[in-house]
Coordinates of C-alpha atoms in Angstrom, one line a residue:
M105 CA -31.2 -7.5 21.5
I106 CA -29.7 -5.3 24.6
P107 CA -26.3 -7.1 24.5
L108 CA -26.3 -6.5 20.7
E109 CA -27.2 -2.7 21.2
R110 CA -24.3 -2.6 23.8
L111 CA -21.8 -3.9 21.5
R112 CA -22.9 -1.3 18.9
R113 CA -22.6 1.4 21.3
G114 CA -19.3 0.2 22.4
L115 CA -18.0 0.0 18.9
R116 CA -19.1 3.4 18.1
R117 CA -17.3 4.8 21.4
L118 CA -14.1 2.7 20.1
G119 CA -14.3 4.7 16.8
D120 CA -13.8 7.9 19.0
V121 CA -10.7 6.5 20.6
P122 CA -7.4 8.1 19.0
L123 CA -5.6 5.7 16.6
S124 CA -2.5 5.8 18.8
V125 CA -4.5 4.4 21.8
K126 CA -6.1 1.7 19.7
L127 CA -2.7 0.8 18.2
L128 CA -1.0 0.8 21.5
G129 CA -3.8 -1.6 23.0
V130 CA -3.2 -3.9 20.0
I131 CA 0.3 -4.0 20.6
L132 CA -0.2 -4.6 24.3
G133 CA -2.7 -7.4 23.4
I134 CA -0.4 -9.1 21.1
I135 CA 2.4 -9.0 23.4
L136 CA 0.3 -10.2 26.3
I137 CA -1.1 -13.0 24.3
G138 CA 2.3 -13.9 22.9
V139 CA 3.6 -14.1 26.7
L140 CA 0.9 -16.1 28.1
V141 CA 0.9 -18.5 24.9
S142 CA 4.6 -18.9 24.7
T143 CA 4.8 -19.5 28.7
A144 CA 2.1 -21.9 28.8
L145 CA 3.6 -23.9 25.8
L146 CA 7.2 -23.6 27.1
N147 CA 6.0 -24.9 30.6
Q148 CA 4.0 -27.8 29.1
L149 CA 6.9 -28.8 26.7
T150 CA 9.4 -28.5 29.5
K151 CA 7.2 -30.7 31.8
E152 CA 6.8 -33.2 28.9
Q153 CA 10.4 -33.3 28.2
F154 CA 11.4 -33.5 31.7
A155 CA 9.1 -36.5 32.3
R156 CA 10.3 -38.2 29.1
F157 CA 13.9 -37.9 30.3
N158 CA 13.1 -39.3 33.7
T159 CA 11.4 -42.0 32.1
L160 CA 14.0 -43.1 29.6
R161 CA 16.5 -42.8 32.7
T162 CA 14.3 -45.2 34.8
L163 CA 14.0 -47.5 31.8
T164 CA 17.7 -47.7 31.8
Y165 CA 18.2 -48.9 35.2
A166 CA 14.8 -50.5 36.2
P167 CA 15.5 -53.7 34.2
T168 CA 18.2 -54.7 36.8
L169 CA 15.1 -54.9 39.2
V170 CA 13.1 -57.4 37.1
P171 CA 15.0 -60.7 38.5
L172 CA 14.6 -59.6 42.0
F173 CA 10.9 -58.9 41.8
A174 CA 10.3 -62.0 39.7
D175 CA 12.0 -64.1 42.4
Y176 CA 9.8 -62.5 45.1
Y177 CA 6.6 -63.2 43.2
A178 CA 7.7 -66.9 42.3
R179 CA 8.4 -67.5 46.2
F180 CA 5.4 -65.8 47.6
G181 CA 2.7 -66.1 44.7
S182 CA 1.6 -62.6 45.1
W183 CA 2.9 -59.0 45.7
E184 CA 1.7 -58.9 49.3
G185 CA 4.4 -57.7 51.6
I186 CA 6.6 -56.5 48.7
E187 CA 7.4 -53.2 50.7
R188 CA 9.2 -55.4 53.5
L189 CA 11.8 -56.5 50.9
L190 CA 13.0 -52.9 50.6
G191 CA 12.2 -51.7 54.3
E192 CA 9.9 -49.2 55.3
D193 CA 11.6 -45.9 54.1
L194 CA 12.0 -45.2 50.6
D195 CA 12.9 -41.7 50.8
A196 CA 15.6 -40.5 48.2
S197 CA 17.8 -38.9 51.0
Q198 CA 17.6 -41.9 53.1
A199 CA 18.4 -44.2 50.3
M200 CA 21.7 -42.3 49.6
R201 CA 22.6 -42.4 53.3
R202 CA 21.8 -46.1 53.6
M203 CA 23.8 -46.9 50.5
H204 CA 26.6 -44.9 52.0
E205 CA 26.4 -47.1 55.1
W206 CA 26.4 -50.2 53.3
M207 CA 29.2 -49.1 51.1
M208 CA 31.4 -48.3 54.2
R209 CA 30.4 -51.4 56.1
D210 CA 31.2 -54.2 53.6
H211 CA 32.2 -52.4 50.3
T212 CA 29.4 -54.4 48.5
M213 CA 26.0 -53.7 47.0
S214 CA 23.5 -56.3 47.5
P215 CA 20.5 -56.8 45.0
E216 CA 18.1 -55.4 47.8
M217 CA 20.2 -52.4 48.2
M218 CA 20.5 -51.8 44.6
A219 CA 16.8 -52.1 44.1
Y220 CA 16.2 -49.9 47.1
M221 CA 18.3 -47.0 45.5
I222 CA 16.9 -47.2 42.1
I223 CA 13.3 -47.3 43.4
A224 CA 13.9 -44.5 45.8
M225 CA 16.1 -42.3 43.6
Y226 CA 14.2 -42.6 40.3
D227 CA 10.6 -43.0 41.7
V228 CA 10.0 -46.5 40.2
M229 CA 6.6 -48.0 41.0
L230 CA 5.5 -51.7 40.9
A231 CA 2.2 -52.3 39.4
D232 CA 0.5 -56.0 39.5
G233 CA -0.5 -57.8 36.3
E234 CA -3.7 -55.7 36.1
G235 CA -1.9 -52.4 36.4
R236 CA -2.7 -51.5 40.1
I237 CA 0.2 -50.0 42.0
V238 CA 1.4 -52.1 44.7
L239 CA 4.6 -50.4 45.6
D240 CA 5.2 -46.5 45.5
P241 CA 8.1 -44.7 47.2
D242 CA 5.8 -42.0 48.3
R243 CA 3.0 -44.4 49.2
A244 CA 0.4 -41.8 47.6
Y245 CA -0.8 -43.9 44.7
L246 CA -1.1 -47.4 46.2
G247 CA -4.1 -49.1 44.5
Q248 CA -4.5 -46.8 41.6
R249 CA -4.6 -48.3 38.4
V250 CA -1.9 -47.4 35.6
P251 CA -3.4 -46.9 32.0
V252 CA -2.7 -49.7 29.7
R253 CA -1.2 -47.3 27.3
V254 CA 1.3 -46.1 29.9
L255 CA 2.3 -49.7 30.7
E256 CA 2.8 -50.5 27.1
R257 CA 4.8 -47.2 26.4
A258 CA 6.8 -46.8 29.5
G259 CA 6.3 -50.2 31.6
I260 CA 8.9 -52.9 32.1
P261 CA 7.0 -56.3 32.3
I262 CA 7.6 -58.7 34.8
E263 CA 6.9 -62.3 33.9
V264 CA 6.7 -65.5 35.9
G265 CA 5.9 -68.7 34.4
G266 CA 5.4 -67.3 31.0
R267 CA 2.6 -64.6 32.1
T268 CA 3.0 -61.1 33.1
V269 CA 2.5 -60.8 36.8
G270 CA 3.7 -57.0 37.2
W271 CA 5.1 -53.8 35.7
L272 CA 8.0 -51.7 36.6
V273 CA 6.9 -48.1 35.7
S274 CA 8.4 -44.6 36.4
A275 CA 6.2 -42.2 38.3
T276 CA 7.2 -39.4 35.9
A277 CA 5.6 -41.5 33.1
L278 CA 2.3 -40.5 35.0
S279 CA 3.4 -37.0 35.3
L280 CA 4.1 -37.4 39.0
F281 CA 7.1 -35.9 40.5
N282 CA 8.7 -36.0 43.7
P283 CA 9.4 -32.8 45.7
L284 CA 13.0 -32.2 44.2
E285 CA 11.7 -32.6 40.7
Q286 CA 8.7 -30.3 41.3
E287 CA 11.2 -27.6 42.7
F288 CA 13.3 -28.0 39.6
L289 CA 10.3 -27.6 37.4
R290 CA 9.1 -24.6 39.3
S291 CA 12.5 -23.1 38.9
V292 CA 12.4 -23.7 35.1
Q293 CA 8.9 -22.2 34.9
R294 CA 10.0 -19.0 36.8
S295 CA 13.0 -18.7 34.5
I296 CA 10.6 -19.0 31.6
L297 CA 8.3 -16.5 32.9
V298 CA 11.1 -14.0 33.5
A299 CA 12.4 -14.5 30.2
A300 CA 8.8 -14.2 28.6
L301 CA 8.4 -10.9 30.6
A302 CA 11.6 -9.4 29.6
A303 CA 10.9 -10.4 25.8
G304 CA 7.4 -8.6 26.2
T305 CA 9.0 -5.6 27.7
I306 CA 11.6 -5.4 24.9
A307 CA 8.9 -5.9 22.4
L308 CA 6.7 -3.2 24.2
L309 CA 9.6 -0.7 23.7
L310 CA 10.2 -1.6 20.2
G311 CA 6.5 -1.5 19.4
G312 CA 6.3 1.9 21.0
L313 CA 9.3 3.2 18.9
F314 CA 7.5 1.8 15.9
L315 CA 4.2 3.3 16.9
R316 CA 6.0 6.6 17.1
Q317 CA 7.3 6.4 13.8
V318 CA 3.7 5.6 12.4
I319 CA 1.7 8.1 14.4
A320 CA 4.0 11.3 14.2
P321 CA 3.6 11.5 10.3
L322 CA -0.1 10.9 10.4
R323 CA -0.4 13.6 13.0
R324 CA 1.5 16.0 11.0
L325 CA -0.6 14.9 8.2
D326 CA -3.7 15.5 10.1
E327 CA -2.7 18.9 11.0
A328 CA -1.7 19.9 7.6
A329 CA -5.2 18.5 6.2
R330 CA -7.0 20.6 8.8
R331 CA -5.2 23.8 7.8
L332 CA -5.7 23.0 4.1
A333 CA -9.4 22.4 4.9
H334 CA -9.5 26.1 6.5
G335 CA -8.1 27.6 3.4
D336 CA -4.2 27.5 3.8
L337 CA -3.4 25.9 0.6
S338 CA 0.5 26.4 1.1
Q339 CA 0.4 23.4 3.7
R340 CA 3.0 20.6 2.8
V341 CA 4.3 17.6 4.8
P342 CA 7.9 16.5 5.1
V343 CA 8.5 13.2 3.4
H344 CA 10.9 11.1 5.3
A345 CA 10.4 7.6 4.0
R346 CA 9.6 5.7 0.7
D347 CA 6.8 3.4 2.4
E348 CA 3.0 3.6 2.3
L349 CA 3.3 6.6 4.7
G350 CA 5.7 8.3 2.5
R351 CA 3.7 7.9 -0.4
L352 CA 0.6 9.1 1.3
A353 CA 2.7 12.4 2.3
E354 CA 3.8 12.6 -1.3
T355 CA 0.3 12.2 -2.6
F356 CA -1.0 14.9 0.0
N357 CA 1.6 17.4 -1.1
E358 CA 0.9 16.6 -4.8
M359 CA -2.9 17.2 -4.0
A360 CA -2.1 20.5 -2.1
A361 CA 0.0 21.8 -4.9
R362 CA -3.0 20.9 -7.4
L363 CA -5.3 22.6 -5.1
Q364 CA -3.2 25.6 -4.8
R365 CA -2.7 25.7 -8.5
S366 CA -6.2 25.3 -9.2
E367 CA -7.2 28.1 -6.8
E368 CA -4.7 30.3 -8.4
L369 CA -6.1 29.5 -12.1
R370 CA -9.6 29.9 -10.8
R371 CA -8.8 33.3 -9.3
R372 CA -7.0 34.2 -12.4
M373 CA -9.7 32.9 -14.8
I374 CA -12.4 34.9 -12.9
Q375 CA -10.2 38.0 -13.3
D376 CA -9.7 37.2 -16.9
I377 CA -13.3 36.4 -17.7
A378 CA -14.3 39.7 -15.9
H379 CA -11.7 41.6 -17.9
E380 CA -12.6 39.9 -21.2
L381 CA -16.3 40.4 -20.9
R382 CA -15.9 43.9 -19.5
T383 CA -13.7 45.3 -22.3
P384 CA -16.2 44.5 -25.3
L385 CA -19.1 45.4 -23.1
T386 CA -17.6 48.7 -22.2
V387 CA -17.0 49.6 -26.0
I388 CA -20.4 48.8 -26.9
Q389 CA -21.9 50.7 -24.1
G390 CA -19.6 53.6 -24.7
N391 CA -20.5 53.8 -28.3
L392 CA -24.2 53.3 -27.9
Q393 CA -24.1 56.1 -25.2
A394 CA -22.3 58.3 -27.7
I395 CA -24.9 57.8 -30.1
L396 CA -27.6 58.5 -27.7
D397 CA -25.9 61.7 -26.4
G398 CA -25.6 62.8 -30.2
V399 CA -21.6 62.5 -30.1
F400 CA -21.5 59.7 -32.8
E401 CA -23.8 59.6 -35.7
P402 CA -25.2 56.1 -36.2
T403 CA -23.2 55.6 -39.5
P404 CA -22.6 52.2 -40.8
E405 CA -19.0 52.5 -39.6
T406 CA -20.0 53.1 -35.9
I407 CA -22.5 50.4 -36.1
A408 CA -20.1 47.9 -37.7
S409 CA -17.6 48.7 -34.8
I410 CA -20.3 48.0 -32.3
H411 CA -21.3 44.7 -34.3
E412 CA -17.4 43.8 -34.1
E413 CA -17.4 44.0 -30.4
S414 CA -20.5 42.1 -30.0
L415 CA -19.1 39.2 -32.2
L416 CA -16.0 39.2 -30.0
L417 CA -18.1 38.9 -26.9
S418 CA -20.4 36.3 -28.4
R419 CA -17.1 34.2 -29.5
L420 CA -15.8 34.4 -25.9
I421 CA -19.0 33.2 -24.4
H422 CA -19.2 30.5 -26.9
D423 CA -15.6 29.2 -26.3
L424 CA -16.4 29.2 -22.5
R425 CA -19.4 27.2 -23.1
E426 CA -17.7 24.9 -25.4
L427 CA -14.7 24.4 -23.0
S428 CA -17.0 23.7 -20.1
L429 CA -18.9 21.0 -22.1
A430 CA -15.6 19.4 -23.2
E431 CA -14.2 19.2 -19.6
A432 CA -17.6 17.9 -18.4
G433 CA -17.3 15.1 -21.1
E434 CA -20.7 16.3 -22.7
L435 CA -19.5 17.8 -25.7
P436 CA -21.2 15.9 -28.6
L437 CA -19.0 14.2 -31.0
H438 CA -20.1 13.0 -34.5
K439 CA -17.5 10.5 -35.2
Q440 CA -16.9 9.0 -38.7
R441 CA -14.1 7.2 -40.7
V442 CA -12.1 9.8 -42.6
D443 CA -8.8 10.0 -44.1
L444 CA -7.1 12.6 -41.7
R445 CA -5.1 13.9 -44.6
E446 CA -8.1 15.7 -46.1
V447 CA -8.9 17.2 -42.8
V448 CA -5.4 18.6 -42.5
R449 CA -5.4 20.0 -46.1
R450 CA -8.8 21.6 -45.5
A451 CA -7.5 23.4 -42.4
A452 CA -4.3 24.5 -44.3
T453 CA -6.3 25.9 -47.1
A454 CA -8.6 27.9 -44.7
V455 CA -5.5 29.7 -43.4
Q456 CA -3.4 29.9 -46.3
P457 CA -4.7 33.4 -47.5
R458 CA -3.9 35.0 -44.2
L459 CA -0.5 33.5 -44.1
E460 CA 0.2 34.8 -47.6
A461 CA -0.9 38.3 -46.7
K462 CA 1.4 38.2 -43.6
G463 CA 4.4 36.9 -45.6
V464 CA 4.5 33.5 -43.7
E465 CA 5.4 30.4 -45.7
L466 CA 3.1 27.4 -44.8
R467 CA 4.7 24.0 -45.5
L468 CA 2.4 21.2 -45.7
E469 CA 3.9 17.5 -45.1
L470 CA 1.6 14.5 -45.6
P471 CA 2.4 10.8 -46.4
E472 CA 1.2 9.0 -49.6
E473 CA -0.6 6.4 -47.8
P474 CA -4.1 7.3 -46.2
L475 CA -4.4 8.1 -42.5
P476 CA -7.7 6.5 -41.3
A477 CA -9.2 7.7 -38.1
E478 CA -12.5 7.5 -36.5
I479 CA -13.0 11.1 -35.5
D480 CA -15.3 14.1 -35.6
P481 CA -14.0 16.0 -38.6
Q482 CA -15.2 19.3 -37.7
R483 CA -13.7 19.0 -34.1
I484 CA -10.2 18.0 -35.1
R485 CA -10.4 20.8 -38.0
Q486 CA -11.2 23.2 -34.9
V487 CA -8.1 21.9 -33.3
L488 CA -5.9 22.3 -36.4
L489 CA -7.2 25.8 -37.0
N490 CA -6.7 26.8 -33.3
L491 CA -3.1 25.5 -33.6
L492 CA -2.4 27.3 -36.9
S493 CA -4.0 30.6 -35.7
N494 CA -1.7 30.4 -32.6
A495 CA 1.3 29.5 -34.7
E496 CA 0.4 32.6 -37.1
R497 CA 0.0 35.0 -34.1
Y498 CA 3.7 34.5 -33.0
T499 CA 5.3 33.8 -36.4
P500 CA 7.1 37.1 -37.6
E501 CA 6.8 38.2 -41.2
G502 CA 9.0 36.1 -43.5
G503 CA 8.8 33.2 -41.0
R504 CA 7.8 29.6 -41.7
I505 CA 4.9 27.3 -40.3
A506 CA 5.2 23.6 -40.9
L507 CA 2.0 21.3 -40.8
R508 CA 2.9 17.6 -40.7
A509 CA 0.9 14.4 -40.3
E510 CA 2.3 10.9 -40.4
R511 CA 1.7 7.4 -38.8
R512 CA 3.6 6.4 -35.9
G513 CA 3.0 2.7 -34.9
G514 CA -0.8 2.4 -34.2
E515 CA -1.2 6.1 -34.0
I516 CA -1.6 9.3 -36.2
R517 CA 0.9 12.1 -35.2
V518 CA 0.1 15.7 -36.2
S519 CA 2.2 18.6 -35.5
V520 CA 2.2 22.3 -36.1
S521 CA 5.7 24.1 -35.9
D522 CA 6.6 27.8 -36.4
S523 CA 9.8 30.0 -36.3
G524 CA 8.7 32.2 -33.8
P525 CA 10.4 33.4 -30.6
G526 CA 9.6 30.3 -28.6
I527 CA 8.1 29.6 -25.1
P528 CA 10.1 30.1 -21.9
P529 CA 10.7 26.7 -20.0
E530 CA 8.6 28.0 -17.0
D531 CA 5.5 28.6 -19.2
L532 CA 5.5 25.2 -21.0
P533 CA 3.4 23.6 -18.1
Y534 CA 0.6 26.2 -18.3
V535 CA 0.2 26.7 -22.0
F536 CA -3.0 24.6 -22.2
E537 CA -4.6 26.3 -19.3
R538 CA -7.6 28.6 -20.0
F539 CA -6.7 32.2 -20.1
W540 CA -3.0 31.6 -19.7
R541 CA -0.9 34.3 -21.2
G542 CA 2.8 33.8 -21.0
D543 CA 3.3 37.6 -22.1
K544 CA 1.2 39.5 -19.5
A545 CA 1.2 42.5 -21.7
R546 CA -0.7 40.6 -24.4
T547 CA -3.9 42.0 -25.5
R548 CA -6.9 40.6 -26.9
S549 CA -5.9 41.8 -30.5
S550 CA -2.5 40.3 -30.2
G551 CA -3.3 37.4 -28.1
G552 CA -6.8 36.1 -28.8
T553 CA -9.2 34.9 -26.0
G554 CA -6.7 32.6 -24.3
L555 CA -9.1 29.6 -24.8
G556 CA -8.0 28.1 -28.0
L557 CA -5.4 25.7 -26.7
A558 CA -7.5 24.7 -23.6
I559 CA -10.2 23.8 -26.2
A560 CA -7.8 21.9 -28.4
K561 CA -6.4 20.1 -25.5
Q562 CA -9.9 18.8 -24.4
L563 CA -11.2 18.0 -27.9
V564 CA -7.9 15.8 -28.6
E565 CA -8.3 14.0 -25.3
A566 CA -12.2 13.5 -26.0
H567 CA -10.8 11.3 -29.2
G568 CA -8.6 9.5 -27.0
G569 CA -5.5 11.1 -28.1
K570 CA -2.7 13.4 -26.4
I571 CA -1.5 16.7 -27.1
E572 CA 1.9 18.0 -26.1
V573 CA 4.4 21.1 -26.7
E574 CA 8.1 21.3 -27.3
S575 CA 9.9 24.4 -27.1
A576 CA 13.1 26.5 -26.5
P577 CA 13.4 30.2 -26.3
G578 CA 14.5 31.7 -29.6
R579 CA 14.2 28.4 -31.3
G580 CA 10.3 28.1 -31.4
A581 CA 8.0 25.3 -30.3
T582 CA 6.0 22.6 -31.9
F583 CA 2.6 21.5 -30.8
M584 CA 1.8 18.0 -31.6
F585 CA -1.1 15.7 -31.0
T586 CA -1.9 12.0 -31.5
L587 CA -4.9 10.2 -32.5
P588 CA -5.5 6.4 -32.6
L589 CA -5.8 4.8 -36.1
A590 CA -9.2 3.5 -37.0
A591 CA -10.1 -0.1 -36.0
G592 CA -9.2 -2.6 -38.4
S593 CA -6.6 -0.4 -40.2
P594 CA -3.2 -2.2 -40.9
G595 CA -1.2 -1.6 -37.7
A596 CA -4.0 -0.3 -35.6
S597 CA -3.5 -3.2 -33.2
D598 CA 0.1 -2.6 -32.9
A599 CA -0.3 0.6 -31.0
P600 CA 2.6 1.4 -28.9
D601 CA 2.4 2.5 -25.4
S602 CA 2.0 6.3 -24.7
G603 CA 4.8 8.4 -25.4
S604 CA 6.5 5.7 -27.6
G605 CA 8.1 6.5 -30.9
S606 CA 11.6 7.8 -32.1
E607 CA 12.9 10.5 -29.9
S608 CA 15.5 11.4 -32.3
E609 CA 13.2 11.9 -34.9
S610 CA 11.0 14.1 -32.8
E611 CA 14.0 16.1 -31.8
S612 CA 15.3 16.5 -35.4
E613 CA 11.9 17.7 -36.5
S614 CA 11.9 20.2 -33.5
K615 CA 15.3 21.4 -34.7
E616 CA 14.1 21.7 -38.3
A617 CA 10.9 23.6 -37.7
P618 CA 10.8 25.2 -34.1
S619 CA 7.7 27.1 -33.0
A620 CA 6.8 29.8 -30.9
L621 CA 3.2 29.1 -29.9
R622 CA 2.1 30.2 -26.5
S623 CA -1.7 30.2 -26.2
A624 CA -4.6 30.5 -28.7

């Protein structure tokens, strides 16, 4: 339990270590492991290949010794005294000097001299029939037994009378090297180590540069996040790449922009709510105070004025509550299968008298085939009335409002257009925000409560639809929303992706019936 608790404490302390230190440690660890493993493998591989080379070289020259040793065994019946055949000294340098003397003396090379040279220069050992070494150039392994697998793989048999009486085998086949060969291997190993250290140093430098490229954006992001947490919503981080860090920076910037926008909207909403609530309350309080002071008589007209302001106040509170429920996803919807054409007709009939009194033409365009939808008829009618009331507010006398409904693939598309002054491009992203007023001088009497379009957006999205606006200054704007066809309706399963449909048709409709809707 104690080591486990220590491990846990160590891991907790490791969590407090800066990320740059941990990453640097990981890079150093990887480089160190790579250097050690590659060095060990290369050394082992070099040793094995060098032994293999020497063994093959020995197997090339050693067969010339077989007749000499076979003749010796045939004459004496054993390997006893075999070292006297070649002399007492089998050192490689002595072998070269003796060979030179022999060559200078009689210009011939006897079998004994050839055997002496091959054994001394190539570390050839002689083992008896059972694998015990009886002749060793270094005299260090006499009497030791050579494994059978080595004899079968790298040994040259010596046969006398049809039986194997001995073996010629290279010392390198047993991974035994003479001083010269050992020095050569050590020099190769040193070269491998130097190369591995150089590669490790280069890898460390490159890893440091890479680490800097990773840590620097994270530090900037961390600093910006800290300032953002302390209320500085203007913080943004530069984006220098399109990788994961770049996308993280873009996401942070987008989040900061939304937070800043939300904070601005929240403050403006609080100001607007305070203003909207204060105005009717001030009128009500002022009128009541005047009645109490005897300034006004409590006539039906005065009471009606107070009642009208109370109704406006009640409507504002009701709209705020409804919008809050819709945004929280708690607004109850009583869906049923209806023909959307009937809902559109009823909404048009409700506003028709007001439009005629104002001298505004209402053009209703509906298809002949039904438009089945699973909706709450009252809520969709509320959406239509909000859009039509908004269009009425900004359509001048003698203007025109067009209300259309049609099937688009697996969706129903409803649009409300008017011939008003249009919406400036910079205001388009905000028309569905609560209390947004494109015209700062707009009053309640001319601009409504500023909640209608926000409520319409939430109601449409609660039905699985989407609401949009298109406009150009002086050419009006078109508010349009889509609703899915009822399940089981022809074409309902062929619903296109969001935003599909003919753009040219949408543009032509926008040109034929522009609208100037700003906010309800």
